[in-house]
PDB file of C-alpha atoms and ligand atoms in Angstrom:
ATOM      1  CA  UNK A  69      50.672 146.678  16.930  1.00  0.00           C
ATOM      2  CA  UNK A  70      49.277 149.689  18.642  1.00  0.00           C
ATOM      3  CA  UNK A  71      47.827 151.371  16.201  1.00  0.00           C
ATOM      4  CA  UNK A  72      45.311 149.726  12.842  1.00  0.00           C
ATOM      5  CA  UNK A  73      44.309 151.544  10.068  1.00  0.00           C
ATOM      6  CA  UNK A  74      41.375 150.395   8.313  1.00  0.00           C
ATOM      7  CA  UNK A  75      40.983 152.074   4.636  1.00  0.00           C
ATOM      8  CA  UNK A  76      36.797 151.635   3.462  1.00  0.00           C
ATOM      9  CA  UNK A  77      34.355 152.162   6.366  1.00  0.00           C
ATOM     10  CA  UNK A  78      31.851 149.530   4.233  1.00  0.00           C
ATOM     11  CA  UNK A  79      30.224 146.143   4.954  1.00  0.00           C
ATOM     12  CA  UNK A  80      33.359 145.382   5.888  1.00  0.00           C
ATOM     13  CA  UNK A  81      35.396 148.010   7.176  1.00  0.00           C
ATOM     14  CA  UNK A  82      33.239 149.095   9.905  1.00  0.00           C
ATOM     15  CA  UNK A  83      33.271 145.252  10.735  1.00  0.00           C
ATOM     16  CA  UNK A  84      37.342 145.391  10.460  1.00  0.00           C
ATOM     17  CA  UNK A  85      37.041 148.521  13.016  1.00  0.00           C
ATOM     18  CA  UNK A  86      35.069 146.991  15.272  1.00  0.00           C
ATOM     19  CA  UNK A  87      36.658 143.804  16.082  1.00  0.00           C
ATOM     20  CA  UNK A  88      40.380 145.159  16.377  1.00  0.00           C
ATOM     21  CA  UNK A  89      38.200 148.323  18.327  1.00  0.00           C
ATOM     22  CA  UNK A  90      37.217 145.593  20.839  1.00  0.00           C
ATOM     23  CA  UNK A  91      40.609 144.344  21.629  1.00  0.00           C
ATOM     24  CA  UNK A  92      42.002 147.269  22.675  1.00  0.00           C
ATOM     25  CA  UNK A  93      43.935 148.818  19.526  1.00  0.00           C
ATOM     26  CA  UNK A  94      43.795 151.865  18.304  1.00  0.00           C
ATOM     27  CA  UNK A  95      41.731 152.027  15.037  1.00  0.00           C
ATOM     28  CA  UNK A  96      42.122 154.915  12.681  1.00  0.00           C
ATOM     29  CA  UNK A  97      38.828 154.338  10.429  1.00  0.00           C
ATOM     30  CA  UNK A  98      39.159 155.818   6.402  1.00  0.00           C
ATOM     31  CA  UNK A  99      36.782 156.901   3.947  1.00  0.00           C
ATOM     32  CA  UNK A 100      36.753 159.068   1.530  1.00  0.00           C
ATOM     33  CA  UNK A 101      32.992 159.364   1.481  1.00  0.00           C
ATOM     34  CA  UNK A 102      31.700 161.437   4.829  1.00  0.00           C
ATOM     35  CA  UNK A 103      28.657 159.409   4.130  1.00  0.00           C
ATOM     36  CA  UNK A 104      30.101 155.907   4.473  1.00  0.00           C
ATOM     37  CA  UNK A 105      31.641 157.279   7.287  1.00  0.00           C
ATOM     38  CA  UNK A 106      29.088 157.976   9.788  1.00  0.00           C
ATOM     39  CA  UNK A 107      26.912 155.187   8.314  1.00  0.00           C
ATOM     40  CA  UNK A 108      29.789 152.936   9.901  1.00  0.00           C
ATOM     41  CA  UNK A 109      29.697 154.359  13.403  1.00  0.00           C
ATOM     42  CA  UNK A 110      26.213 154.043  13.333  1.00  0.00           C
ATOM     43  CA  UNK A 111      26.389 150.179  11.927  1.00  0.00           C
ATOM     44  CA  UNK A 112      29.216 149.508  14.730  1.00  0.00           C
ATOM     45  CA  UNK A 113      27.461 151.373  17.843  1.00  0.00           C
ATOM     46  CA  UNK A 114      24.519 149.197  16.670  1.00  0.00           C
ATOM     47  CA  UNK A 115      26.245 145.689  16.448  1.00  0.00           C
ATOM     48  CA  UNK A 116      27.603 146.839  19.921  1.00  0.00           C
ATOM     49  CA  UNK A 117      24.387 147.237  21.565  1.00  0.00           C
ATOM     50  CA  UNK A 118      22.962 143.266  19.983  1.00  0.00           C
ATOM     51  CA  UNK A 119      26.430 142.339  21.498  1.00  0.00           C
ATOM     52  CA  UNK A 120      25.223 144.084  25.072  1.00  0.00           C
ATOM     53  CA  UNK A 121      21.368 142.747  24.216  1.00  0.00           C
ATOM     54  CA  UNK A 122      23.004 139.230  24.054  1.00  0.00           C
ATOM     55  CA  UNK A 123      24.883 139.300  27.455  1.00  0.00           C
ATOM     56  CA  UNK A 124      28.532 139.551  25.070  1.00  0.00           C
ATOM     57  CA  UNK A 125      29.504 142.144  25.945  1.00  0.00           C
ATOM     58  CA  UNK A 126      28.835 145.777  29.261  1.00  0.00           C
ATOM     59  CA  UNK A 127      28.172 149.068  28.262  1.00  0.00           C
ATOM     60  CA  UNK A 128      32.164 149.720  29.704  1.00  0.00           C
ATOM     61  CA  UNK A 129      32.997 147.678  26.235  1.00  0.00           C
ATOM     62  CA  UNK A 130      31.039 149.484  24.309  1.00  0.00           C
ATOM     63  CA  UNK A 131      32.158 152.797  25.721  1.00  0.00           C
ATOM     64  CA  UNK A 132      36.114 151.923  25.216  1.00  0.00           C
ATOM     65  CA  UNK A 133      35.352 150.235  21.577  1.00  0.00           C
ATOM     66  CA  UNK A 134      33.919 153.268  20.360  1.00  0.00           C
ATOM     67  CA  UNK A 135      36.745 155.430  22.170  1.00  0.00           C
ATOM     68  CA  UNK A 136      38.807 153.510  20.323  1.00  0.00           C
ATOM     69  CA  UNK A 137      37.894 154.297  16.800  1.00  0.00           C
ATOM     70  CA  UNK A 138      39.062 157.522  15.093  1.00  0.00           C
ATOM     71  CA  UNK A 139      38.021 158.371  11.776  1.00  0.00           C
ATOM     72  CA  UNK A 140      39.533 160.204   8.573  1.00  0.00           C
ATOM     73  CA  UNK A 141      38.714 161.110   5.453  1.00  0.00           C
ATOM     74  CA  UNK A 142      42.097 160.775   3.831  1.00  0.00           C
ATOM     75  CA  UNK A 143      43.972 158.145   3.699  1.00  0.00           C
ATOM     76  CA  UNK A 144      47.565 160.758   4.355  1.00  0.00           C
ATOM     77  CA  UNK A 145      46.233 161.123   7.742  1.00  0.00           C
ATOM     78  CA  UNK A 146      44.971 158.327   8.665  1.00  0.00           C
ATOM     79  CA  UNK A 147      47.713 156.087   8.149  1.00  0.00           C
ATOM     80  CA  UNK A 148      50.972 158.365   9.084  1.00  0.00           C
ATOM     81  CA  UNK A 149      50.995 156.428  12.693  1.00  0.00           C
ATOM     82  CA  UNK A 150      49.840 152.996  11.446  1.00  0.00           C
ATOM     83  CA  UNK A 151      51.542 149.652  12.502  1.00  0.00           C
ATOM     84  CA  UNK A 152      49.495 148.448  10.056  1.00  0.00           C
ATOM     85  CA  UNK A 153      46.934 149.466   7.358  1.00  0.00           C
ATOM     86  CA  UNK A 154      44.350 146.744   6.342  1.00  0.00           C
ATOM     87  CA  UNK A 155      42.682 147.734   2.739  1.00  0.00           C
ATOM     88  CA  UNK A 156      39.147 146.980   2.652  1.00  0.00           C
ATOM     89  CA  UNK A 157      37.960 149.612  -0.222  1.00  0.00           C
ATOM     90  CA  UNK A 158      35.842 149.193  -3.365  1.00  0.00           C
ATOM     91  CA  UNK A 159      36.832 144.688  -5.152  1.00  0.00           C
ATOM     92  CA  UNK A 160      38.509 146.470  -8.046  1.00  0.00           C
ATOM     93  CA  UNK A 161      42.014 146.074  -8.726  1.00  0.00           C
ATOM     94  CA  UNK A 162      42.902 149.985  -9.783  1.00  0.00           C
ATOM     95  CA  UNK A 163      41.165 151.894  -7.620  1.00  0.00           C
ATOM     96  CA  UNK A 164      43.091 149.407  -5.347  1.00  0.00           C
ATOM     97  CA  UNK A 165      46.361 150.241  -6.322  1.00  0.00           C
ATOM     98  CA  UNK A 166      45.980 153.749  -6.552  1.00  0.00           C
ATOM     99  CA  UNK A 167      45.458 153.269  -2.666  1.00  0.00           C
ATOM    100  CA  UNK A 168      48.588 151.114  -2.224  1.00  0.00           C
ATOM    101  CA  UNK A 169      50.759 153.369  -3.279  1.00  0.00           C
ATOM    102  CA  UNK A 170      49.456 156.103  -1.352  1.00  0.00           C
ATOM    103  CA  UNK A 171      49.433 154.016   1.639  1.00  0.00           C
ATOM    104  CA  UNK A 172      52.675 153.093   0.994  1.00  0.00           C
ATOM    105  CA  UNK A 173      54.176 156.893   0.509  1.00  0.00           C
ATOM    106  CA  UNK A 174      52.334 157.882   3.972  1.00  0.00           C
ATOM    107  CA  UNK A 175      52.538 154.862   6.150  1.00  0.00           C
ATOM    108  CA  UNK A 176      55.797 154.349   8.244  1.00  0.00           C
ATOM    109  CA  UNK A 177      58.446 151.871   6.562  1.00  0.00           C
ATOM    110  CA  UNK A 178      57.840 148.660   8.883  1.00  0.00           C
ATOM    111  CA  UNK A 179      54.144 149.698   9.037  1.00  0.00           C
ATOM    112  CA  UNK A 180      52.555 146.283   6.822  1.00  0.00           C
ATOM    113  CA  UNK A 181      49.966 146.730   4.566  1.00  0.00           C
ATOM    114  CA  UNK A 182      47.252 144.108   3.725  1.00  0.00           C
ATOM    115  CA  UNK A 183      44.625 144.127   1.739  1.00  0.00           C
ATOM    116  CA  UNK A 184      41.062 142.648   2.741  1.00  0.00           C
ATOM    117  CA  UNK A 185      40.559 141.562  -1.287  1.00  0.00           C
ATOM    118  CA  UNK A 186      38.251 138.850  -1.917  1.00  0.00           C
ATOM    119  CA  UNK A 187      39.694 138.126  -5.018  1.00  0.00           C
ATOM    120  CA  UNK A 188      42.646 140.812  -6.286  1.00  0.00           C
ATOM    121  CA  UNK A 189      46.002 139.694  -6.535  1.00  0.00           C
ATOM    122  CA  UNK A 190      47.877 140.094  -3.308  1.00  0.00           C
ATOM    123  CA  UNK A 191      51.570 139.994  -5.546  1.00  0.00           C
ATOM    124  CA  UNK A 192      50.441 143.377  -8.227  1.00  0.00           C
ATOM    125  CA  UNK A 193      49.597 145.090  -4.915  1.00  0.00           C
ATOM    126  CA  UNK A 194      52.772 144.434  -3.703  1.00  0.00           C
ATOM    127  CA  UNK A 195      54.445 145.655  -6.813  1.00  0.00           C
ATOM    128  CA  UNK A 196      52.686 149.320  -6.698  1.00  0.00           C
ATOM    129  CA  UNK A 197      54.918 149.217  -3.411  1.00  0.00           C
ATOM    130  CA  UNK A 198      58.611 149.912  -2.591  1.00  0.00           C
ATOM    131  CA  UNK A 199      57.806 146.856   0.562  1.00  0.00           C
ATOM    132  CA  UNK A 200      55.967 143.980  -1.357  1.00  0.00           C
ATOM    133  CA  UNK A 201      57.691 141.372   1.433  1.00  0.00           C
ATOM    134  CA  UNK A 202      55.359 143.520   3.814  1.00  0.00           C
ATOM    135  CA  UNK A 203      52.587 143.385   1.852  1.00  0.00           C
ATOM    136  CA  UNK A 204      49.844 140.957   2.587  1.00  0.00           C
ATOM    137  CA  UNK A 205      46.005 139.358   1.954  1.00  0.00           C
ATOM    138  CA  UNK A 206      44.051 139.150   5.698  1.00  0.00           C
ATOM    139  CA  UNK A 207      40.746 138.201   4.307  1.00  0.00           C
ATOM    140  CA  UNK A 208      38.176 138.492   6.968  1.00  0.00           C
ATOM    141  CA  UNK A 209      34.231 137.573   6.515  1.00  0.00           C
ATOM    142  CA  UNK A 210      31.233 139.083   6.435  1.00  0.00           C
ATOM    143  CA  UNK A 211      29.828 139.643   8.837  1.00  0.00           C
ATOM    144  CA  UNK A 212      33.160 140.154  10.985  1.00  0.00           C
ATOM    145  CA  UNK A 213      32.369 140.944  14.297  1.00  0.00           C
ATOM    146  CA  UNK A 214      30.830 137.206  13.842  1.00  0.00           C
ATOM    147  CA  UNK A 215      32.438 134.892  11.720  1.00  0.00           C
ATOM    148  CA  UNK A 216      35.662 133.370  12.926  1.00  0.00           C
ATOM    149  CA  UNK A 217      37.847 132.458   9.507  1.00  0.00           C
ATOM    150  CA  UNK A 218      40.750 135.041   8.468  1.00  0.00           C
ATOM    151  CA  UNK A 219      41.986 133.838   4.944  1.00  0.00           C
ATOM    152  CA  UNK A 220      45.884 134.747   4.394  1.00  0.00           C
ATOM    153  CA  UNK A 221      46.503 135.149   1.466  1.00  0.00           C
ATOM    154  CA  UNK A 222      50.792 135.097   1.005  1.00  0.00           C
ATOM    155  CA  UNK A 223      52.030 137.645  -2.363  1.00  0.00           C
ATOM    156  CA  UNK A 224      54.981 136.246  -4.020  1.00  0.00           C
ATOM    157  CA  UNK A 225      57.452 137.967  -1.611  1.00  0.00           C
ATOM    158  CA  UNK A 226      55.693 138.837   1.220  1.00  0.00           C
ATOM    159  CA  UNK A 227      58.207 137.768   3.566  1.00  0.00           C
ATOM    160  CA  UNK A 228      57.483 134.786   6.267  1.00  0.00           C
ATOM    161  CA  UNK A 229      58.227 137.301   9.228  1.00  0.00           C
ATOM    162  CA  UNK A 230      54.883 139.066   8.452  1.00  0.00           C
ATOM    163  CA  UNK A 231      53.231 135.835   7.677  1.00  0.00           C
ATOM    164  CA  UNK A 232      53.976 134.882  11.390  1.00  0.00           C
ATOM    165  CA  UNK A 233      52.633 138.569  12.657  1.00  0.00           C
ATOM    166  CA  UNK A 234      49.690 138.587  10.589  1.00  0.00           C
ATOM    167  CA  UNK A 235      48.521 135.255  11.512  1.00  0.00           C
ATOM    168  CA  UNK A 236      49.284 136.074  15.593  1.00  0.00           C
ATOM    169  CA  UNK A 237      47.227 139.074  15.347  1.00  0.00           C
ATOM    170  CA  UNK A 238      44.460 137.049  13.856  1.00  0.00           C
ATOM    171  CA  UNK A 239      44.809 134.591  16.594  1.00  0.00           C
ATOM    172  CA  UNK A 240      44.667 137.536  19.124  1.00  0.00           C
ATOM    173  CA  UNK A 241      41.596 138.971  18.045  1.00  0.00           C
ATOM    174  CA  UNK A 242      39.714 135.232  18.156  1.00  0.00           C
ATOM    175  CA  UNK A 243      39.923 134.343  14.858  1.00  0.00           C
ATOM    176  CA  UNK A 244      41.494 131.474  13.102  1.00  0.00           C
ATOM    177  CA  UNK A 245      43.852 132.133  10.058  1.00  0.00           C
ATOM    178  CA  UNK A 246      43.515 129.887   7.121  1.00  0.00           C
ATOM    179  CA  UNK A 247      47.131 130.847   5.278  1.00  0.00           C
ATOM    180  CA  UNK A 248      46.916 130.433   1.785  1.00  0.00           C
ATOM    181  CA  UNK A 249      48.972 131.155  -1.910  1.00  0.00           C
ATOM    182  CA  UNK A 250      47.803 133.960  -4.200  1.00  0.00           C
ATOM    183  CA  UNK A 251      45.363 132.695  -6.883  1.00  0.00           C
ATOM    184  CA  UNK A 252      42.848 134.149  -8.329  1.00  0.00           C
ATOM    185  CA  UNK A 253      39.573 134.187  -5.822  1.00  0.00           C
ATOM    186  CA  UNK A 254      41.930 132.070  -3.285  1.00  0.00           C
ATOM    187  CA  UNK A 255      40.635 129.774  -1.475  1.00  0.00           C
ATOM    188  CA  UNK A 256      37.200 130.953   0.097  1.00  0.00           C
ATOM    189  CA  UNK A 257      36.289 132.660  -3.664  1.00  0.00           C
ATOM    190  CA  UNK A 258      36.805 130.300  -5.990  1.00  0.00           C
ATOM    191  CA  UNK A 259      34.871 127.620  -4.047  1.00  0.00           C
ATOM    192  CA  UNK A 260      31.716 130.008  -3.379  1.00  0.00           C
ATOM    193  CA  UNK A 261      31.544 132.265  -6.606  1.00  0.00           C
ATOM    194  CA  UNK A 262      31.092 129.661  -9.113  1.00  0.00           C
ATOM    195  CA  UNK A 263      27.932 128.074  -6.733  1.00  0.00           C
ATOM    196  CA  UNK A 264      26.472 131.221  -6.443  1.00  0.00           C
ATOM    197  CA  UNK A 265      26.944 131.904 -10.435  1.00  0.00           C
ATOM    198  CA  UNK A 266      25.175 128.717 -11.498  1.00  0.00           C
ATOM    199  CA  UNK A 267      21.941 129.465  -8.331  1.00  0.00           C
ATOM    200  CA  UNK A 268      21.669 132.407 -10.000  1.00  0.00           C
ATOM    201  CA  UNK A 269      22.081 130.573 -14.073  1.00  0.00           C
ATOM    202  CA  UNK A 270      19.250 128.141 -12.691  1.00  0.00           C
ATOM    203  CA  UNK A 271      16.995 131.063 -11.372  1.00  0.00           C
ATOM    204  CA  UNK A 272      17.188 132.772 -14.585  1.00  0.00           C
ATOM    205  CA  UNK A 273      16.254 129.475 -16.358  1.00  0.00           C
ATOM    206  CA  UNK A 274      13.478 129.512 -14.165  1.00  0.00           C
ATOM    207  CA  UNK A 275      14.280 125.741 -13.157  1.00  0.00           C
ATOM    208  CA  UNK A 276      12.975 126.836  -9.345  1.00  0.00           C
ATOM    209  CA  UNK A 277      12.320 130.310  -7.517  1.00  0.00           C
ATOM    210  CA  UNK A 278      15.064 132.115  -5.298  1.00  0.00           C
ATOM    211  CA  UNK A 279      13.457 131.187  -1.964  1.00  0.00           C
ATOM    212  CA  UNK A 280      13.125 127.151  -3.140  1.00  0.00           C
ATOM    213  CA  UNK A 281      16.924 127.151  -4.641  1.00  0.00           C
ATOM    214  CA  UNK A 282      17.668 128.248  -1.268  1.00  0.00           C
ATOM    215  CA  UNK A 283      16.011 126.155   0.312  1.00  0.00           C
ATOM    216  CA  UNK A 284      17.461 122.855  -1.375  1.00  0.00           C
ATOM    217  CA  UNK A 285      20.710 124.379  -0.853  1.00  0.00           C
ATOM    218  CA  UNK A 286      20.473 124.418   2.861  1.00  0.00           C
ATOM    219  CA  UNK A 287      18.032 122.054   3.724  1.00  0.00           C
ATOM    220  CA  UNK A 288      19.890 119.596   1.558  1.00  0.00           C
ATOM    221  CA  UNK A 289      23.716 120.593   1.794  1.00  0.00           C
ATOM    222  CA  UNK A 290      23.775 121.541   5.490  1.00  0.00           C
ATOM    223  CA  UNK A 291      24.343 125.421   4.054  1.00  0.00           C
ATOM    224  CA  UNK A 292      22.957 127.897   6.881  1.00  0.00           C
ATOM    225  CA  UNK A 293      22.317 130.238   4.743  1.00  0.00           C
ATOM    226  CA  UNK A 294      20.973 129.208   0.679  1.00  0.00           C
ATOM    227  CA  UNK A 295      23.351 130.260  -2.627  1.00  0.00           C
ATOM    228  CA  UNK A 296      21.205 133.178  -3.464  1.00  0.00           C
ATOM    229  CA  UNK A 297      20.450 135.286   0.152  1.00  0.00           C
ATOM    230  CA  UNK A 298      24.127 134.694   0.436  1.00  0.00           C
ATOM    231  CA  UNK A 299      24.998 136.753  -2.576  1.00  0.00           C
ATOM    232  CA  UNK A 300      22.592 140.010  -1.627  1.00  0.00           C
ATOM    233  CA  UNK A 301      24.363 139.256   1.920  1.00  0.00           C
ATOM    234  CA  UNK A 302      27.102 139.775   0.671  1.00  0.00           C
ATOM    235  CA  UNK A 303      26.618 142.462  -2.368  1.00  0.00           C
ATOM    236  CA  UNK A 304      25.612 141.620  -5.720  1.00  0.00           C
ATOM    237  CA  UNK A 305      27.834 144.801  -7.281  1.00  0.00           C
ATOM    238  CA  UNK A 306      31.286 142.546  -5.594  1.00  0.00           C
ATOM    239  CA  UNK A 307      30.039 139.089  -6.717  1.00  0.00           C
ATOM    240  CA  UNK A 308      30.051 140.584 -10.501  1.00  0.00           C
ATOM    241  CA  UNK A 309      33.266 141.972  -9.430  1.00  0.00           C
ATOM    242  CA  UNK A 310      34.903 138.539  -7.707  1.00  0.00           C
ATOM    243  CA  UNK A 311      34.013 136.572 -10.414  1.00  0.00           C
ATOM    244  CA  UNK A 312      35.021 139.367 -13.184  1.00  0.00           C
ATOM    245  CA  UNK A 313      38.415 139.275 -11.617  1.00  0.00           C
ATOM    246  CA  UNK A 314      38.822 135.389 -11.872  1.00  0.00           C
ATOM    247  CA  UNK A 315      37.296 135.471 -16.031  1.00  0.00           C
ATOM    248  CA  UNK A 316      40.333 137.226 -15.932  1.00  0.00           C
ATOM    249  CA  UNK A 317      42.782 136.112 -13.370  1.00  0.00           C
ATOM    250  CA  UNK A 318      42.368 132.335 -15.320  1.00  0.00           C
ATOM    251  CA  UNK A 319      41.605 133.386 -18.621  1.00  0.00           C
ATOM    252  CA  UNK A 320      38.456 130.812 -18.282  1.00  0.00           C
ATOM    253  CA  UNK A 321      34.679 132.242 -19.305  1.00  0.00           C
ATOM    254  CA  UNK A 322      33.633 129.659 -16.586  1.00  0.00           C
ATOM    255  CA  UNK A 323      33.814 132.279 -14.164  1.00  0.00           C
ATOM    256  CA  UNK A 324      31.915 134.818 -16.339  1.00  0.00           C
ATOM    257  CA  UNK A 325      29.343 136.263 -14.030  1.00  0.00           C
ATOM    258  CA  UNK A 326      25.857 134.943 -14.670  1.00  0.00           C
ATOM    259  CA  UNK A 327      23.845 137.502 -17.824  1.00  0.00           C
ATOM    260  CA  UNK A 328      21.157 137.931 -14.447  1.00  0.00           C
ATOM    261  CA  UNK A 329      23.669 138.950 -12.146  1.00  0.00           C
ATOM    262  CA  UNK A 330      25.445 141.395 -14.361  1.00  0.00           C
ATOM    263  CA  UNK A 331      21.431 142.810 -15.630  1.00  0.00           C
ATOM    264  CA  UNK A 332      20.508 143.562 -11.844  1.00  0.00           C
ATOM    265  CA  UNK A 333      23.935 145.323 -10.552  1.00  0.00           C
ATOM    266  CA  UNK A 334      23.099 147.857 -14.160  1.00  0.00           C
ATOM    267  CA  UNK A 335      19.481 148.317 -12.497  1.00  0.00           C
ATOM    268  CA  UNK A 336      21.176 149.375  -8.600  1.00  0.00           C
ATOM    269  CA  UNK A 337      19.968 145.390  -7.154  1.00  0.00           C
ATOM    270  CA  UNK A 338      22.756 145.351  -5.126  1.00  0.00           C
ATOM    271  CA  UNK A 339      20.772 143.416  -2.336  1.00  0.00           C
ATOM    272  CA  UNK A 340      20.577 144.204   1.089  1.00  0.00           C
ATOM    273  CA  UNK A 341      22.537 147.221   1.022  1.00  0.00           C
ATOM    274  CA  UNK A 342      20.336 149.220  -1.152  1.00  0.00           C
ATOM    275  CA  UNK A 343      16.628 147.116  -0.399  1.00  0.00           C
ATOM    276  CA  UNK A 344      16.157 145.195  -3.199  1.00  0.00           C
ATOM    277  CA  UNK A 345      18.088 141.957  -4.765  1.00  0.00           C
ATOM    278  CA  UNK A 346      16.978 138.360  -4.866  1.00  0.00           C
ATOM    279  CA  UNK A 347      14.706 139.222  -2.106  1.00  0.00           C
ATOM    280  CA  UNK A 348      13.245 142.539  -0.730  1.00  0.00           C
ATOM    281  CA  UNK A 349      14.676 143.882   2.385  1.00  0.00           C
TER     282      UNK A 349
HETATM  283  N1  NAD B 261      31.535 142.358   1.061  1.00  0.00           N
HETATM  284  C1  NAD B 261      31.591 141.145   1.450  1.00  0.00           C
HETATM  285  O1  NAD B 261      30.756 140.124   2.385  1.00  0.00           O
HETATM  286  C2  NAD B 261      33.059 140.897   2.201  1.00  0.00           C
HETATM  287  C3  NAD B 261      33.984 139.993   2.217  1.00  0.00           C
HETATM  288  C4  NAD B 261      34.953 139.836   2.313  1.00  0.00           C
HETATM  289  C5  NAD B 261      35.722 139.997   1.602  1.00  0.00           C
HETATM  290  N2  NAD B 261      34.890 141.083   0.585  1.00  0.00           N
HETATM  291  C6  NAD B 261      35.904 143.019   0.217  1.00  0.00           C
HETATM  292  O2  NAD B 261      36.359 144.224   1.199  1.00  0.00           O
HETATM  293  C7  NAD B 261      36.453 145.230   0.307  1.00  0.00           C
HETATM  294  C8  NAD B 261      35.338 145.300   0.685  1.00  0.00           C
HETATM  295  O3  NAD B 261      34.190 145.204   0.357  1.00  0.00           O
HETATM  296  P1  NAD B 261      32.610 145.495   1.250  1.00  0.00           P
HETATM  297  O4  NAD B 261      31.245 145.052   0.842  1.00  0.00           O
HETATM  298  O5  NAD B 261      32.747 146.713   2.994  1.00  0.00           O
HETATM  299  O6  NAD B 261      32.559 147.365   0.042  1.00  0.00           O
HETATM  300  P2  NAD B 261      31.465 148.541   0.420  1.00  0.00           P
HETATM  301  O7  NAD B 261      31.408 149.004  -1.325  1.00  0.00           O
HETATM  302  O8  NAD B 261      30.671 148.745   0.990  1.00  0.00           O
HETATM  303  O9  NAD B 261      33.047 149.483   0.737  1.00  0.00           O
HETATM  304  C9  NAD B 261      33.694 150.093   0.411  1.00  0.00           C
HETATM  305  C10 NAD B 261      34.322 151.375   0.710  1.00  0.00           C
HETATM  306  O10 NAD B 261      35.172 152.246   0.389  1.00  0.00           O
HETATM  307  C11 NAD B 261      35.449 153.213  -0.062  1.00  0.00           C
HETATM  308  N3  NAD B 261      36.562 153.410  -0.814  1.00  0.00           N
HETATM  309  C12 NAD B 261      36.391 153.824  -2.114  1.00  0.00           C
HETATM  310  N4  NAD B 261      37.740 153.941  -2.503  1.00  0.00           N
HETATM  311  C13 NAD B 261      37.967 154.115  -1.648  1.00  0.00           C
HETATM  312  C14 NAD B 261      39.367 155.662  -1.631  1.00  0.00           C
HETATM  313  N5  NAD B 261      39.891 155.611  -2.287  1.00  0.00           N
HETATM  314  N6  NAD B 261      39.661 155.592  -0.332  1.00  0.00           N
HETATM  315  C15 NAD B 261      39.236 155.311   1.303  1.00  0.00           C
HETATM  316  N7  NAD B 261      38.300 154.829   0.692  1.00  0.00           N
HETATM  317  C16 NAD B 261      37.430 154.056  -0.637  1.00  0.00           C
HETATM  318  C17 NAD B 261      34.048 153.735  -0.725  1.00  0.00           C
HETATM  319  O11 NAD B 261      33.717 155.019  -0.224  1.00  0.00           O
HETATM  320  C18 NAD B 261      33.108 151.987   0.842  1.00  0.00           C
HETATM  321  O12 NAD B 261      32.850 153.024   1.754  1.00  0.00           O
HETATM  322  C19 NAD B 261      36.383 144.661  -1.104  1.00  0.00           C
HETATM  323  O13 NAD B 261      37.990 144.106  -1.870  1.00  0.00           O
HETATM  324  C20 NAD B 261      35.574 143.010  -1.419  1.00  0.00           C
HETATM  325  O14 NAD B 261      35.388 142.144  -2.015  1.00  0.00           O
HETATM  326  C21 NAD B 261      33.985 141.530   1.065  1.00  0.00           C
END
């Protein structure tokens, strides 16, 4: 693995680019929105400065990390020489299928295609390509430079050698791989999202205020962050999309996003990224 292309330069894409570039890989960061690329580079720079102030890296590491990242506004140009493409675009099945089909056309035939999807079927993403055996889920956690877990998802046709390669690569960037099967929401979000959704329902029923709900889960369950604060951090639009995908995937209304969540997303209250969610930022 030398060159890694990351498609989507939002919350997750910039973190994934940061981590690989810091480990010495060349990274092509791709987004259709120029502003997203600019913002991603600013975020990476800010996060590297934070690492310097904590003493975990030096100035030379910051410079080499930034030098390893190139930005592209088109998939066609950004993936041509890639050994691995990690897609981290918007959590929407149709968008991701279009992206996978495009990557498949332009990436080298031996290139592995991974998705950072939180919940969309890896098998279905693989099915739009001519290389389903080389398609795999690589679900990083937010914030990527800090969180150790990478949930690795095998599609129905993912080959053993591809899984082994991605497990080794995950270890090479000092993360811990956990391999799971391709079910809606996999493991992480299948368990996390119903909890967040229930916290939102309790809030809308007036059982308690946001701060108290979060305190109860932090103090009582030893969670480092309460569910409402975590939802703001993830992005309320991302939470809603994941719940919609699980509801459809399991054909079960127990995963239906809480009406308050739907309302907040419609109002553009998406959490930290828009400055307002369950809290103000
Ligand atoms: N936010 C989280 O905490 C979190 C955690 C784990 C996984 N994920 C997953 O990571 C993925 C990205 O989520 P995010 O929170 O970074 O989203 P985001 O909205 O912050 O960023 C998505 C980016 O994708 C870009 N994009 C959309 N269509 C594109 C295309 N055709 N080509 C190139 N770029 C395109 C957008 O311009 C945007 O910059 C999703 O699949 C999400 O489920 C998110």
